[in-house]
Coordinates of C-alpha atoms in Angstrom, one line a residue:
M16 CA 24.5 9.0 14.2
S17 CA 21.7 10.4 12.2
Q18 CA 18.5 9.4 12.6
A19 CA 18.2 7.9 8.7
S20 CA 21.6 5.7 9.9
A21 CA 20.6 4.9 13.2
P22 CA 18.7 1.4 13.9
A23 CA 15.1 1.7 14.5
P24 CA 14.3 2.1 17.7
R25 CA 12.3 -0.2 20.1
F26 CA 9.3 1.4 21.7
L27 CA 7.3 -0.4 24.9
V28 CA 3.9 1.6 25.7
V29 CA 2.4 1.0 28.9
G30 CA -1.3 1.6 27.7
P31 CA -4.3 2.7 29.9
S32 CA -7.3 0.6 31.3
W33 CA -10.3 2.2 29.7
V34 CA -11.3 1.5 26.5
G35 CA -11.6 5.0 25.1
D36 CA -8.0 5.8 26.4
M37 CA -6.6 2.7 24.7
V38 CA -8.4 3.9 21.3
M39 CA -7.0 7.6 21.9
A40 CA -3.5 6.2 22.7
Q41 CA -3.1 5.0 18.9
S42 CA -2.4 8.9 18.4
L43 CA 0.8 8.4 20.2
F44 CA 1.4 5.2 18.2
I45 CA 0.9 6.9 14.9
T46 CA 3.0 9.7 16.1
L47 CA 5.8 7.3 16.7
K48 CA 5.6 5.7 13.6
Q49 CA 5.5 9.1 11.8
R50 CA 8.7 10.3 13.4
W51 CA 10.6 6.8 13.2
P52 CA 9.7 4.7 10.2
G53 CA 10.3 1.1 11.1
C54 CA 10.3 1.4 14.9
R55 CA 9.0 -1.5 16.4
I56 CA 5.9 -0.5 19.0
G57 CA 5.0 -3.2 22.1
V58 CA 2.1 -2.1 24.5
V59 CA 1.6 -3.6 28.0
A60 CA -2.2 -4.0 28.2
P61 CA -4.9 -5.4 29.9
G62 CA -6.0 -8.9 27.8
W63 CA -9.6 -7.0 27.2
S64 CA -7.9 -4.4 24.9
Q65 CA -5.8 -6.7 22.8
P66 CA -8.8 -7.1 20.0
I67 CA -8.5 -3.4 20.0
L68 CA -5.2 -3.4 19.7
E69 CA -4.6 -6.1 17.1
R70 CA -7.0 -3.3 14.7
M71 CA -4.3 -0.5 15.0
N72 CA -1.7 -1.1 12.3
E73 CA 0.8 0.5 14.3
V74 CA 1.0 -2.3 17.1
D75 CA 3.7 -4.7 16.4
E76 CA 2.8 -6.5 19.5
V77 CA 0.4 -6.9 22.5
A78 CA 2.1 -7.9 25.9
T79 CA -0.8 -9.1 28.3
L80 CA -1.0 -8.2 31.8
D81 CA -4.1 -9.1 33.7
V82 CA -4.0 -7.5 37.2
G83 CA -7.3 -7.0 38.9
H84 CA -8.7 -3.3 40.2
G85 CA -6.5 -2.6 43.4
E86 CA -4.5 -5.4 42.9
F87 CA -0.6 -5.0 42.8
G88 CA 0.0 -8.2 40.9
W89 CA 3.6 -8.3 41.9
G90 CA 4.2 -11.6 40.0
S91 CA 2.4 -11.0 37.1
R92 CA 4.6 -7.9 36.5
R93 CA 7.8 -9.6 37.2
T94 CA 7.2 -12.5 35.2
L95 CA 6.4 -10.2 32.2
A96 CA 9.2 -8.0 32.8
R97 CA 11.5 -10.9 32.9
S98 CA 10.1 -11.9 29.1
L99 CA 10.5 -8.2 28.0
R100 CA 14.3 -8.2 28.7
G101 CA 16.3 -6.6 26.0
R102 CA 14.0 -6.1 23.5
F103 CA 13.2 -2.4 23.8
D104 CA 15.3 0.8 23.9
T105 CA 12.4 3.1 25.5
A106 CA 9.3 2.6 27.6
I107 CA 6.8 5.7 27.5
V108 CA 4.4 4.9 30.5
L109 CA 0.8 6.6 29.8
P110 CA -1.0 6.2 33.4
R111 CA 0.5 8.0 36.3
S112 CA 0.4 5.7 38.7
W113 CA 3.3 4.0 40.4
K114 CA 2.9 0.4 39.8
S115 CA 2.4 1.4 36.0
A116 CA 5.8 1.9 35.9
L117 CA 7.1 -1.3 37.4
V118 CA 7.4 -3.4 34.5
P119 CA 9.6 -1.4 32.2
L120 CA 12.0 -0.5 35.6
L121 CA 12.0 -4.8 35.8
A122 CA 12.7 -5.3 32.1
R123 CA 15.7 -3.2 32.7
I124 CA 14.6 -0.6 29.8
P125 CA 17.5 2.2 29.6
R126 CA 14.8 5.2 28.8
R127 CA 11.9 5.6 30.5
I128 CA 9.5 8.5 29.8
G129 CA 6.4 9.5 32.2
F130 CA 5.0 12.4 33.8
T131 CA 5.8 12.9 37.3
G132 CA 3.4 11.5 40.0
E133 CA 3.1 9.4 43.0
Q134 CA 6.7 9.3 43.4
R135 CA 8.0 7.7 40.5
Y136 CA 11.6 9.2 40.9
G137 CA 13.2 6.0 41.1
L138 CA 11.3 4.1 38.4
L139 CA 11.7 6.9 35.5
N140 CA 14.7 8.8 34.3
D141 CA 12.8 11.0 31.7
R142 CA 10.2 12.7 33.9
R143 CA 8.0 15.2 32.5
E144 CA 5.9 17.8 34.3
L145 CA 2.2 17.9 33.4
D146 CA 1.2 21.5 32.7
K147 CA -2.5 20.6 32.1
T148 CA -3.0 24.1 30.4
V149 CA -0.9 23.4 27.8
L150 CA -1.6 19.7 27.4
D151 CA -5.6 20.3 28.1
Q152 CA -6.6 17.0 26.5
T153 CA -6.1 13.3 27.2
V154 CA -4.9 12.2 23.8
K155 CA -2.6 15.4 23.7
R156 CA -0.6 14.4 27.0
F157 CA -0.5 10.5 25.4
V158 CA 1.5 12.0 22.3
A159 CA 3.4 14.8 24.3
L160 CA 5.3 11.6 25.6
G161 CA 6.5 11.1 22.3
L162 CA 8.0 14.1 21.7
D163 CA 10.8 16.0 22.9
A164 CA 10.5 17.5 26.1
G165 CA 10.6 21.0 25.1
E166 CA 8.6 20.3 22.0
A167 CA 6.0 19.2 24.2
Q168 CA 6.3 21.9 26.6
R169 CA 5.6 24.6 23.8
G170 CA 2.2 22.6 23.3
D171 CA 3.3 22.0 19.6
V172 CA 1.6 18.7 19.5
A173 CA -0.3 17.8 16.8
I174 CA -2.9 14.9 17.1
P175 CA -3.4 12.1 14.3
R176 CA -6.5 10.8 14.2
P177 CA -7.4 7.2 15.6
H178 CA -8.3 4.5 12.7
L179 CA -9.3 1.3 13.1
R180 CA -9.4 -1.6 10.6
V181 CA -12.3 -3.0 9.9
D182 CA -13.1 -6.8 9.2
A183 CA -15.7 -7.1 6.6
D184 CA -16.0 -11.2 6.7
N185 CA -16.5 -10.8 10.5
L186 CA -19.3 -8.0 9.8
A187 CA -20.9 -10.4 7.5
A188 CA -20.9 -13.1 9.5
L189 CA -22.0 -10.8 12.4
R190 CA -25.2 -9.2 10.5
V191 CA -26.8 -13.1 10.0
R192 CA -25.8 -14.3 13.1
L193 CA -27.5 -11.1 14.9
G194 CA -30.5 -11.1 12.4
L195 CA -29.7 -7.8 11.3
S196 CA -31.6 -6.3 8.4
S197 CA -30.7 -4.4 5.3
R198 CA -32.0 -1.2 6.5
P199 CA -29.5 2.0 6.9
A200 CA -28.2 1.4 10.5
I201 CA -27.9 3.8 13.8
G202 CA -25.9 2.7 16.6
M203 CA -26.9 3.7 20.5
M204 CA -24.6 3.4 23.4
P205 CA -26.2 4.0 26.4
G206 CA -23.6 2.8 28.6
A207 CA -20.7 4.7 30.4
E208 CA -18.3 2.7 32.5
Y209 CA -17.1 5.7 34.8
G210 CA -21.2 6.4 36.3
P211 CA -24.6 7.5 35.8
A212 CA -23.8 10.9 35.7
K213 CA -22.0 10.6 32.1
Q214 CA -25.6 8.6 31.0
W215 CA -28.1 10.1 28.9
P216 CA -31.8 8.7 30.4
L217 CA -32.9 5.5 29.0
P218 CA -36.6 6.9 28.5
H219 CA -34.6 9.3 26.0
F220 CA -32.8 6.8 24.1
R221 CA -36.3 4.7 24.2
E222 CA -38.2 7.6 22.4
L223 CA -35.1 8.2 20.0
A224 CA -35.0 4.8 19.1
G225 CA -38.7 4.3 18.3
R226 CA -38.7 7.7 15.9
L227 CA -35.8 6.6 14.3
A228 CA -37.3 3.1 13.4
A229 CA -40.4 4.9 12.2
E230 CA -38.2 6.6 9.8
G231 CA -37.0 3.6 8.6
F232 CA -34.0 2.6 10.4
E233 CA -32.5 -0.1 12.0
V234 CA -31.2 0.8 15.5
R235 CA -28.6 -1.4 17.1
V236 CA -28.4 -0.7 20.6
L237 CA -24.7 -2.1 21.7
G238 CA -22.6 -2.3 24.8
G239 CA -21.1 -5.1 27.1
P240 CA -22.9 -7.6 29.6
K241 CA -23.4 -4.6 32.2
D242 CA -25.5 -3.1 29.8
V243 CA -28.1 -5.7 28.9
E244 CA -30.7 -4.2 31.1
A245 CA -30.1 -0.8 29.6
G246 CA -30.5 -2.0 26.1
A247 CA -33.7 -4.2 27.0
A248 CA -35.1 -1.1 28.1
I249 CA -34.4 0.8 25.0
A250 CA -35.6 -2.0 22.4
E251 CA -38.5 -4.3 24.2
G252 CA -41.7 -4.1 21.8
Q253 CA -40.0 -1.9 19.6
A254 CA -39.8 -3.3 15.8
Q255 CA -36.3 -2.7 14.2
V256 CA -34.6 -1.7 17.4
H257 CA -32.0 -4.6 18.4
N258 CA -30.8 -5.2 21.9
L259 CA -27.0 -6.6 21.2
C260 CA -25.5 -5.6 24.5
G261 CA -23.6 -8.8 26.0
Q262 CA -23.9 -10.6 22.6
T263 CA -21.0 -8.9 20.9
R264 CA -16.9 -8.8 21.7
L265 CA -15.0 -5.9 21.5
A266 CA -13.6 -6.6 18.0
D267 CA -17.3 -7.0 16.8
A268 CA -18.4 -3.6 18.0
V269 CA -15.6 -2.3 16.2
D270 CA -17.2 -3.8 12.7
L271 CA -20.8 -3.4 13.8
L272 CA -20.2 0.7 14.4
A273 CA -18.3 0.9 11.4
D274 CA -21.7 -0.3 9.5
C275 CA -23.7 2.2 11.2
R276 CA -24.7 5.4 9.5
Q277 CA -24.4 7.2 12.6
V278 CA -24.4 6.9 16.2
V279 CA -25.6 8.2 19.4
T280 CA -23.2 7.8 22.4
N281 CA -22.8 8.9 25.7
D282 CA -19.0 9.7 26.6
S283 CA -17.8 6.4 26.8
G284 CA -15.1 4.2 25.2
L285 CA -17.5 2.7 22.5
M286 CA -17.9 6.8 21.7
H287 CA -14.2 6.7 20.4
V288 CA -14.4 3.4 18.8
A289 CA -17.4 4.7 16.6
A290 CA -15.1 7.9 16.0
A291 CA -12.1 5.8 14.9
V292 CA -13.8 3.6 12.4
G293 CA -15.4 6.9 10.7
T294 CA -18.5 6.6 11.4
R295 CA -20.7 9.9 12.1
V296 CA -20.7 10.8 16.1
H297 CA -23.5 12.5 18.0
A298 CA -21.8 12.7 21.5
L299 CA -23.6 13.2 24.3
Y300 CA -21.9 15.0 27.1
G301 CA -23.5 16.3 30.8
S302 CA -20.9 15.7 33.8
S303 CA -18.0 15.3 31.4
S304 CA -16.0 18.1 28.9
P305 CA -16.1 17.8 25.4
A306 CA -13.0 20.1 25.7
Y307 CA -11.2 17.3 27.7
T308 CA -12.1 13.8 25.6
P309 CA -13.8 15.0 22.6
P310 CA -14.4 12.4 20.0
L311 CA -11.3 12.4 17.5
T312 CA -13.2 13.1 14.1
D313 CA -14.2 15.4 12.0
R314 CA -17.8 13.5 11.6
A315 CA -18.8 14.5 15.2
E316 CA -21.8 16.4 16.5
I317 CA -21.6 17.3 20.1
H318 CA -24.7 17.6 22.2
Y319 CA -24.0 19.5 25.6
L320 CA -26.0 22.0 27.3
G321 CA -23.3 23.7 29.5
L322 CA -25.5 24.1 32.5
G323 CA -23.8 26.2 35.3
C324 CA -23.2 23.2 37.0
S325 CA -21.4 21.1 34.7
P326 CA -19.0 19.9 34.0
C327 CA -18.6 18.3 37.6
F328 CA -16.8 15.0 36.6
E329 CA -18.4 13.1 39.3
R330 CA -20.0 9.8 39.3
T331 CA -23.3 10.6 40.1
C332 CA -25.3 13.9 40.0
P333 CA -24.0 15.7 43.3
L334 CA -27.3 17.6 42.9
G335 CA -29.4 14.6 42.7
H336 CA -31.3 15.7 39.6
T337 CA -28.8 15.1 36.2
N338 CA -30.6 18.1 34.2
C339 CA -27.1 18.7 32.2
L340 CA -28.8 15.4 30.3
V341 CA -32.3 15.3 31.3
Q342 CA -32.9 18.2 29.9
L343 CA -31.0 17.3 26.5
S344 CA -34.2 16.1 24.5
P345 CA -34.5 13.4 22.2
Q346 CA -36.4 15.8 19.6
R347 CA -33.0 18.1 19.7
V348 CA -30.6 14.7 18.7
L349 CA -33.8 13.6 16.3
A350 CA -33.4 16.8 14.2
A351 CA -29.7 16.5 14.1
L352 CA -29.6 12.6 12.9
L353 CA -32.1 13.8 10.6
G354 CA -30.0 16.3 8.6
A355 CA -28.5 16.5 5.4
G356 CA -31.1 14.4 4.0
E357 CA -30.6 11.4 5.9
A358 CA -34.3 10.8 6.5
V359 CA -34.9 10.5 2.7
I360 CA -32.3 8.1 2.4
A361 CA -33.8 5.8 4.9
R362 CA -37.2 5.6 3.6
G363 CA -36.1 5.6 -0.3

């Protein structure tokens, strides 16, 4: 039977557990829709990610699975699997853990695809070996699981760019509720869930924010409840610098970032959100590698010193100094932000 005459396939994707990875997973969803027009895509994902998935045109359904970190959650997985039986032909499991492959098995999905890992031989029946030299980026690994095995092994992995839908009405309401001005906005994201070795020093953010405000910009510091104190350290006593950390939902961050001229961000989930709404990104890398998890946009400038000790991929600096970020000066980032006549636009 030809692909044109075959029934549209139904895919269940077991999604990742990080904001940035979930944004990058959209590249897989786009690939599936391009190859199988009319296919249906459901995503198994934690509840926090639903606002992001709802902004992806390719996602038809979100199957929420809220299981705490380190918790097995047998009952929750079994209940969810029961509700999915008979509704999907193929499961694609993005995480490499054993338990992430349980729901597709319990849901009796005929074809279950994923990379070999954690002894998943009984759980997956289309196991792929991961060649990290060929699939050298997280997003490539996600997309490869939507391709034929041979095609992926050759490295023939085209990467569609994520694109999140923006809600103009929500943005208008946020501007009023948060007391934002009509000045051109620059976003700042000082957080990084993985650990402090990925975080540019707060005094650097503060200095940069003050200089941008003096240039005529409004600065929006964005992040979750864990970033409230960091946002306060940046914004306190500085006019036109707004600490919005903990005051917005994840969906709100999508709209507020789309409204920014540019953003300055650690290698974090919100970096990938900003890239996916088309905002120019200034990405700060130290302990992580811009080659492995770059912002998926042409509108990005990478700030990376490439010291001999980086990337180390550690949560905290093994040497105790984090020079890979400390030595990345606010002046360098300011000069990049004010390029292409942006300062003239702000003052005008």
